[in-house]
Amino acid sequence: MIKELRGFEILDSRGRPTVMTKCVLSDGTIGSASVPSGASTGKAEALELRDGDASRYRGLGCLKAVANINNAIHSALIGKEFDNQEAFDNALIALDGTSDKHRLGANAILACSLAYARAKAKQEGVVLYKYFGRMTGNDDFQLPRPTINLFSGGKHAGGQIPVQDLLLVPVAAKTMDEALEQVHSVYLSASELIHEKYGMRALKADEGGLAPSFRNIDEMFEDAMKAIERAGLQPGKQMAMALDVASSHFYKEGKYDLGTEIRDSLGMIELIRSWVDAYPILSVEDGLAENDWEFWPHLKHTLQDKCLVLGDDLLCTQVARINRAVEEDAANALLLKVNQCGSLAEAAAALRAARNAGWQVTVSARSGETEDNWLADLATGWDGNQIKIGSIAQSDRLAKYNRMLELEQGDKLKIRDWIYPGN
């Protein structure tokens, strides 16, 4: 039974306000959780409620969302008993009563959803990842394989280059510890390379990726290859790459403005194919804009034999958009971000829709994170193929990696193999 739901305004990894909730059950069990926010957001995402008061945090305050937790949500749910997580979340969704959660705020609803999950797991004596596993019927727990930011551009790094992230995929690592050690070595090699090349240290982007002043996208790829080799690893065989193109952010009037050139949709697909042919790229996220639906099937058919065609802004962790992508054969993998839909129950439904289509799933953090580590348990409990947290350079990211190291060493969980196309 719910005794108390209390919200707090805290700061995320960018120093911007976000929401934390404490859930107290009738027996005194307490669970708390904080929620992230994104910089690169899809138009179909559930609404983060912000205050809009320009005199405070430039309008980004979350006091309205916190007040909704402490008043409307607390009053409606206090003294109530729920059969499961879905019932609790559905009560929140019904209380909000809007399609995009703009009344109470997706940040308020998700913080309550996660805090309740933590409290119930603790009350029932269940490890959090196993509690999450019950929501999706999973009891075969493995650690997701990490995809880790090396270089960043786009909205995560002030737009030095249009592509948002180049990530490392330690495909041959047998353990999470080995995977992180290999990435650490490449990250340091890249830092040294950039210092030698430019005579200065590279800035770090929102998620900890290095953000040097690349002259063009090809230079980014070439420096990544050099960093992998300098670390003593074989590109492709031991260390591969993934891309978050985030094309929606440079899609203007039906064209893709790459800064150095402008391409139509077919031209953009051809460019991405040239990257995949030239470099060991295993996943391409948002290769086209979120509303460029007509050409997504062509992108998928062009790349599907070589890499994942991953939908983020295209899908926004929304069942309806996933179903449309399945019907139109527009993707073969989901980037799952819980705050895009605003509750655990809805994210679990999105996961089921993707799994029913035979898709792979990458569970993802956001650019504005906190030190909370629930994402590691979620990705493990929901049988995520991959996890995308960010780089290994900031405590908000390391909290999740450290949780997976804890699960590997303490619970003896194994890391998932990379599933290649056709396997």
C-alpha positions as semicolon CSV with decimal commas, in nm:
position;residue;x (nm);y (nm);z (nm)
1;M;0,000;0,000;0,000
2;I;0,120;0,351;-0,083
3;K;0,196;0,561;0,223
4;E;0,371;0,853;0,056
5;L;0,492;0,978;-0,280
6;R;0,721;1,276;-0,259
7;G;0,892;1,457;-0,543
8;F;1,214;1,658;-0,546
9;E;1,379;1,884;-0,800
10;I;1,743;1,781;-0,848
11;L;2,007;1,850;-1,115
12;D;2,112;1,625;-1,401
13;S;2,459;1,579;-1,551
14;R;2,428;1,903;-1,748
15;G;2,328;2,102;-1,440
16;R;1,967;2,123;-1,556
17;P;1,674;2,042;-1,327
18;T;1,515;1,699;-1,332
19;V;1,287;1,501;-1,101
20;M;1,345;1,251;-0,822
21;T;1,068;1,067;-0,638
22;K;1,065;0,885;-0,306
23;C;0,798;0,617;-0,264
24;V;0,715;0,497;0,089
25;L;0,504;0,183;0,133
26;S;0,281;0,112;0,432
27;D;0,541;-0,111;0,600
28;G;0,801;0,165;0,580
29;T;0,985;0,030;0,275
30;I;1,135;0,317;0,074
31;G;1,232;0,330;-0,292
32;S;1,364;0,634;-0,474
33;A;1,457;0,706;-0,834
34;S;1,552;0,996;-1,058
35;V;1,482;1,043;-1,426
36;P;1,699;1,166;-1,715
37;S;1,623;1,408;-1,997
38;G;1,734;1,429;-2,358
39;A;1,887;1,696;-2,582
40;S;1,824;1,505;-2,904
41;T;1,452;1,440;-2,870
42;G;1,193;1,294;-3,104
43;K;0,876;1,488;-3,177
44;A;0,658;1,196;-3,065
45;E;0,811;1,170;-2,717
46;A;0,598;1,208;-2,406
47;L;0,622;1,560;-2,264
48;E;0,868;1,656;-1,994
49;L;0,689;1,919;-1,787
50;R;0,906;2,228;-1,746
51;D;0,818;2,547;-1,561
52;G;0,878;2,793;-1,844
53;D;0,991;3,061;-1,597
54;A;1,275;3,236;-1,779
55;S;1,401;3,392;-1,455
56;R;1,483;3,049;-1,310
57;Y;1,706;2,794;-1,486
58;R;1,611;2,971;-1,812
59;G;1,267;2,814;-1,802
60;L;1,390;2,457;-1,745
61;G;1,282;2,423;-1,382
62;C;1,075;2,121;-1,278
63;L;0,883;2,264;-0,983
64;K;0,549;2,210;-1,158
65;A;0,625;1,841;-1,210
66;V;0,738;1,809;-0,848
67;A;0,422;1,982;-0,727
68;N;0,214;1,737;-0,931
69;I;0,382;1,447;-0,750
70;N;0,339;1,603;-0,407
71;N;-0,023;1,701;-0,464
72;A;-0,229;1,539;-0,742
73;I;-0,041;1,208;-0,761
74;H;0,013;1,169;-0,386
75;S;-0,352;1,247;-0,310
76;A;-0,485;1,007;-0,574
77;L;-0,265;0,709;-0,484
78;I;-0,215;0,731;-0,107
79;G;-0,368;0,431;0,067
80;K;-0,404;0,239;-0,259
81;E;-0,281;-0,118;-0,313
82;F;-0,174;-0,236;-0,660
83;D;-0,146;-0,591;-0,789
84;N;0,163;-0,523;-0,998
85;Q;0,375;-0,258;-1,167
86;E;0,140;-0,232;-1,464
87;A;-0,155;-0,154;-1,238
88;F;0,039;0,121;-1,062
89;D;0,155;0,273;-1,390
90;N;-0,192;0,253;-1,542
91;A;-0,329;0,447;-1,246
92;L;-0,076;0,723;-1,315
93;I;-0,156;0,723;-1,687
94;A;-0,530;0,745;-1,618
95;L;-0,477;1,025;-1,367
96;D;-0,289;1,226;-1,629
97;G;-0,551;1,153;-1,894
98;T;-0,359;1,295;-2,192
99;S;-0,192;1,121;-2,485
100;D;0,148;1,286;-2,426
101;K;0,136;1,323;-2,045
102;H;0,140;1,700;-2,063
103;R;-0,091;1,741;-1,762
104;L;0,126;1,580;-1,495
105;G;0,447;1,550;-1,697
106;A;0,622;1,238;-1,819
107;N;0,912;1,325;-1,588
108;A;0,679;1,318;-1,286
109;I;0,504;0,997;-1,392
110;L;0,823;0,806;-1,476
111;A;0,995;0,910;-1,152
112;C;0,697;0,770;-0,959
113;S;0,692;0,454;-1,171
114;L;1,060;0,384;-1,105
115;A;1,045;0,472;-0,735
116;Y;0,751;0,235;-0,688
117;A;0,943;-0,041;-0,870
118;R;1,241;0,006;-0,638
119;A;1,020;0,004;-0,329
120;K;0,831;-0,310;-0,435
121;A;1,149;-0,496;-0,529
122;K;1,295;-0,412;-0,189
123;Q;0,974;-0,508;-0,009
124;E;0,960;-0,843;-0,187
125;G;1,331;-0,913;-0,138
126;V;1,391;-0,927;-0,513
127;V;1,696;-0,786;-0,691
128;L;1,580;-0,498;-0,912
129;Y;1,675;-0,661;-1,243
130;K;1,472;-0,969;-1,149
131;Y;1,174;-0,749;-1,060
132;F;1,203;-0,589;-1,403
133;G;1,237;-0,934;-1,559
134;R;0,899;-1,037;-1,420
135;M;0,736;-0,756;-1,617
136;T;0,844;-0,913;-1,946
137;G;0,856;-1,281;-1,851
138;N;1,234;-1,297;-1,864
139;D;1,424;-1,519;-1,623
140;D;1,739;-1,585;-1,828
141;F;1,954;-1,292;-1,725
142;Q;2,258;-1,174;-1,918
143;L;2,438;-0,842;-1,927
144;P;2,378;-0,640;-2,244
145;R;2,682;-0,573;-2,462
146;P;2,783;-0,207;-2,428
147;T;2,808;0,042;-2,713
148;I;3,020;0,325;-2,576
149;N;3,068;0,682;-2,701
150;L;3,411;0,768;-2,841
151;F;3,349;1,080;-3,053
152;S;3,048;1,313;-3,039
153;G;2,906;1,585;-3,259
154;G;2,558;1,715;-3,335
155;K;2,344;1,831;-3,042
156;H;2,566;1,652;-2,791
157;A;2,873;1,858;-2,879
158;G;2,773;2,194;-3,019
159;G;2,744;2,073;-3,376
160;Q;3,113;2,038;-3,473
161;I;3,004;1,768;-3,717
162;P;2,643;1,669;-3,790
163;V;2,673;1,302;-3,689
164;Q;2,586;1,283;-3,321
165;D;2,792;0,991;-3,193
166;L;3,051;0,738;-3,303
167;L;3,046;0,454;-3,053
168;L;3,278;0,164;-2,979
169;V;3,150;-0,194;-2,972
170;P;3,386;-0,438;-2,795
171;V;3,255;-0,736;-2,991
172;A;3,515;-0,993;-2,885
173;A;3,526;-0,918;-2,511
174;K;3,428;-1,219;-2,301
175;T;3,332;-1,020;-1,992
176;M;3,198;-0,675;-1,907
177;D;3,525;-0,603;-1,728
178;E;3,723;-0,686;-2,043
179;A;3,485;-0,481;-2,260
180;L;3,527;-0,171;-2,044
181;E;3,905;-0,214;-2,021
182;Q;3,932;-0,233;-2,399
183;V;3,716;0,075;-2,448
184;H;3,917;0,260;-2,183
185;S;4,234;0,184;-2,378
186;V;4,086;0,310;-2,706
187;Y;3,946;0,620;-2,534
188;L;4,288;0,710;-2,393
189;S;4,451;0,640;-2,730
190;A;4,202;0,871;-2,900
191;S;4,267;1,144;-2,641
192;E;4,641;1,117;-2,705
193;L;4,589;1,118;-3,080
194;I;4,376;1,432;-3,067
195;H;4,629;1,607;-2,844
196;E;4,911;1,525;-3,086
197;K;4,704;1,631;-3,385
198;Y;4,557;1,958;-3,260
199;G;4,793;2,050;-2,976
200;M;4,507;2,063;-2,729
201;R;4,284;1,832;-2,532
202;A;3,950;1,747;-2,689
203;L;3,643;1,885;-2,519
204;K;3,394;1,635;-2,380
205;A;3,032;1,625;-2,498
206;D;2,718;1,576;-2,287
207;E;2,765;1,199;-2,264
208;G;3,142;1,209;-2,217
209;G;3,242;1,148;-2,579
210;L;3,542;1,337;-2,712
211;A;3,449;1,636;-2,928
212;P;3,751;1,751;-3,130
213;S;3,725;1,996;-3,419
214;F;3,705;1,744;-3,700
215;R;3,720;1,895;-4,047
216;N;3,475;1,638;-4,180
217;I;3,305;1,309;-4,097
218;D;3,567;1,094;-4,272
219;E;3,832;1,235;-4,039
220;M;3,625;1,116;-3,743
221;F;3,617;0,761;-3,881
222;E;3,988;0,760;-3,963
223;D;4,084;0,882;-3,616
224;A;3,862;0,616;-3,459
225;M;4,039;0,346;-3,662
226;K;4,380;0,483;-3,560
227;A;4,279;0,491;-3,193
228;I;4,162;0,129;-3,205
229;E;4,488;0,019;-3,366
230;R;4,698;0,228;-3,127
231;A;4,526;0,046;-2,840
232;G;4,651;-0,282;-2,987
233;L;4,309;-0,402;-3,104
234;Q;4,195;-0,520;-3,445
235;P;3,920;-0,303;-3,600
236;G;3,615;-0,516;-3,671
237;K;3,742;-0,836;-3,511
238;Q;3,797;-0,704;-3,159
239;M;3,657;-0,351;-3,164
240;A;3,379;-0,242;-3,399
241;M;3,175;0,078;-3,427
242;A;2,818;0,200;-3,406
243;L;2,673;0,529;-3,528
244;D;2,404;0,760;-3,400
245;V;2,348;0,979;-3,704
246;A;2,052;1,171;-3,550
247;S;1,954;1,283;-3,899
248;S;1,638;1,463;-3,789
249;H;1,850;1,749;-3,659
250;F;1,999;1,837;-3,997
251;Y;1,694;1,750;-4,209
252;K;1,557;2,068;-4,364
253;E;1,285;2,097;-4,628
254;G;1,325;1,738;-4,739
255;K;1,705;1,752;-4,762
256;Y;1,995;1,657;-4,535
257;D;2,229;1,950;-4,472
258;L;2,563;1,798;-4,371
259;G;2,740;2,132;-4,364
260;T;2,983;2,041;-4,642
261;E;2,710;1,911;-4,873
262;I;2,334;1,870;-4,906
263;R;2,181;1,534;-4,998
264;D;1,835;1,401;-5,066
265;S;1,710;1,086;-4,890
266;L;1,856;0,843;-5,144
267;G;2,184;1,032;-5,136
268;M;2,189;1,011;-4,758
269;I;2,134;0,635;-4,775
270;E;2,416;0,601;-5,026
271;L;2,648;0,801;-4,799
272;I;2,567;0,581;-4,499
273;R;2,621;0,270;-4,710
274;S;2,965;0,400;-4,808
275;W;3,052;0,438;-4,438
276;V;2,931;0,086;-4,358
277;D;3,129;-0,054;-4,652
278;A;3,448;0,127;-4,549
279;Y;3,444;0,084;-4,171
280;P;3,343;-0,190;-3,922
281;I;3,004;-0,038;-3,838
282;L;2,756;-0,279;-3,679
283;S;2,468;-0,044;-3,596
284;V;2,327;0,272;-3,755
285;E;2,080;0,470;-3,545
286;D;1,843;0,725;-3,701
287;G;2,014;0,720;-4,039
288;L;1,717;0,915;-4,174
289;A;1,488;1,174;-4,019
290;E;1,200;1,069;-3,795
291;N;0,935;1,173;-4,050
292;D;1,116;1,055;-4,363
293;W;0,908;0,735;-4,351
294;E;0,902;0,685;-4,726
295;F;1,274;0,609;-4,742
296;W;1,328;0,415;-4,419
297;P;1,241;0,079;-4,587
298;H;1,505;0,153;-4,850
299;L;1,759;0,230;-4,577
300;K;1,672;-0,095;-4,401
301;H;1,699;-0,307;-4,716
302;T;2,031;-0,141;-4,805
303;L;2,194;-0,206;-4,466
304;Q;2,017;-0,504;-4,309
305;D;2,271;-0,765;-4,424
306;K;2,555;-0,572;-4,263
307;C;2,427;-0,395;-3,954
308;L;2,137;-0,305;-3,729
309;V;1,901;-0,037;-3,859
310;L;1,810;0,120;-3,528
311;G;1,514;0,350;-3,471
312;D;1,526;0,615;-3,199
313;D;1,351;0,939;-3,300
314;L;1,166;0,734;-3,562
315;L;1,004;0,515;-3,295
316;C;1,020;0,711;-2,967
317;T;0,957;0,387;-2,772
318;Q;0,592;0,410;-2,884
319;V;0,401;0,093;-2,970
320;A;0,206;0,257;-3,254
321;R;0,523;0,380;-3,425
322;I;0,695;0,043;-3,378
323;N;0,395;-0,134;-3,532
324;R;0,403;0,104;-3,827
325;A;0,775;0,042;-3,876
326;V;0,713;-0,333;-3,867
327;E;0,433;-0,305;-4,124
328;E;0,645;-0,087;-4,355
329;D;0,963;-0,293;-4,296
330;A;1,144;0,024;-4,192
331;A;1,386;-0,099;-3,921
332;N;1,516;-0,410;-3,748
333;A;1,605;-0,277;-3,403
334;L;1,458;-0,052;-3,134
335;L;1,645;0,202;-2,925
336;L;1,447;0,186;-2,602
337;K;1,436;0,498;-2,386
338;V;1,187;0,470;-2,103
339;N;1,131;0,844;-2,069
340;Q;1,020;0,867;-2,433
341;C;0,693;0,702;-2,334
342;G;0,695;0,795;-1,965
343;S;0,630;0,474;-1,770
344;L;0,775;0,128;-1,722
345;A;0,451;-0,038;-1,832
346;E;0,443;0,144;-2,166
347;A;0,813;0,081;-2,225
348;A;0,756;-0,290;-2,157
349;A;0,477;-0,288;-2,417
350;A;0,715;-0,127;-2,668
351;L;0,974;-0,392;-2,589
352;R;0,720;-0,669;-2,653
353;A;0,619;-0,514;-2,985
354;A;0,983;-0,506;-3,097
355;R;1,052;-0,861;-2,978
356;N;0,739;-0,993;-3,150
357;A;0,880;-0,854;-3,475
358;G;1,210;-1,035;-3,421
359;W;1,398;-0,712;-3,361
360;Q;1,702;-0,653;-3,144
361;V;1,673;-0,396;-2,865
362;T;1,930;-0,145;-2,741
363;V;1,840;0,005;-2,403
364;S;1,958;0,364;-2,384
365;A;2,036;0,642;-2,140
366;R;1,981;1,010;-2,223
367;S;2,225;1,298;-2,259
368;G;2,105;1,450;-1,930
369;E;2,159;1,170;-1,677
370;T;2,187;1,132;-1,300
371;E;2,395;0,904;-1,078
372;D;2,099;0,665;-1,049
373;N;2,184;0,320;-1,187
374;W;1,841;0,164;-1,250
375;L;1,909;0,155;-1,626
376;A;2,166;-0,123;-1,582
377;D;1,909;-0,336;-1,400
378;L;1,643;-0,255;-1,659
379;A;1,860;-0,353;-1,956
380;T;1,959;-0,675;-1,779
381;G;1,609;-0,761;-1,662
382;W;1,452;-0,688;-2,000
383;D;1,709;-0,894;-2,189
384;G;1,850;-0,599;-2,384
385;N;2,086;-0,699;-2,663
386;Q;2,292;-0,385;-2,614
387;I;2,310;-0,095;-2,372
388;K;2,399;0,261;-2,472
389;I;2,499;0,465;-2,168
390;G;2,761;0,710;-2,286
391;S;3,136;0,723;-2,246
392;I;3,347;0,606;-1,952
393;A;3,441;0,954;-1,838
394;Q;3,162;1,081;-1,609
395;S;3,013;0,957;-1,282
396;D;2,657;0,966;-1,417
397;R;2,763;0,712;-1,684
398;L;3,003;0,515;-1,465
399;A;2,729;0,450;-1,208
400;K;2,556;0,229;-1,466
401;Y;2,874;0,056;-1,582
402;N;2,974;-0,007;-1,221
403;R;2,636;-0,163;-1,151
404;M;2,692;-0,407;-1,438
405;L;3,037;-0,488;-1,304
406;E;2,873;-0,557;-0,969
407;L;2,621;-0,791;-1,134
408;E;2,900;-0,965;-1,325
409;Q;3,119;-1,018;-1,021
410;G;2,849;-1,064;-0,758
411;D;2,566;-1,241;-0,942
412;K;2,800;-1,409;-1,193
413;L;2,604;-1,283;-1,493
414;K;2,753;-1,334;-1,839
415;I;2,777;-1,073;-2,112
416;R;2,564;-1,123;-2,423
417;D;2,725;-1,205;-2,755
418;W;2,677;-0,964;-3,044
419;I;2,418;-1,108;-3,282
420;Y;2,530;-1,049;-3,639
421;P;2,281;-1,014;-3,931
422;G;2,157;-1,353;-4,045
423;N;2,244;-1,528;-3,717
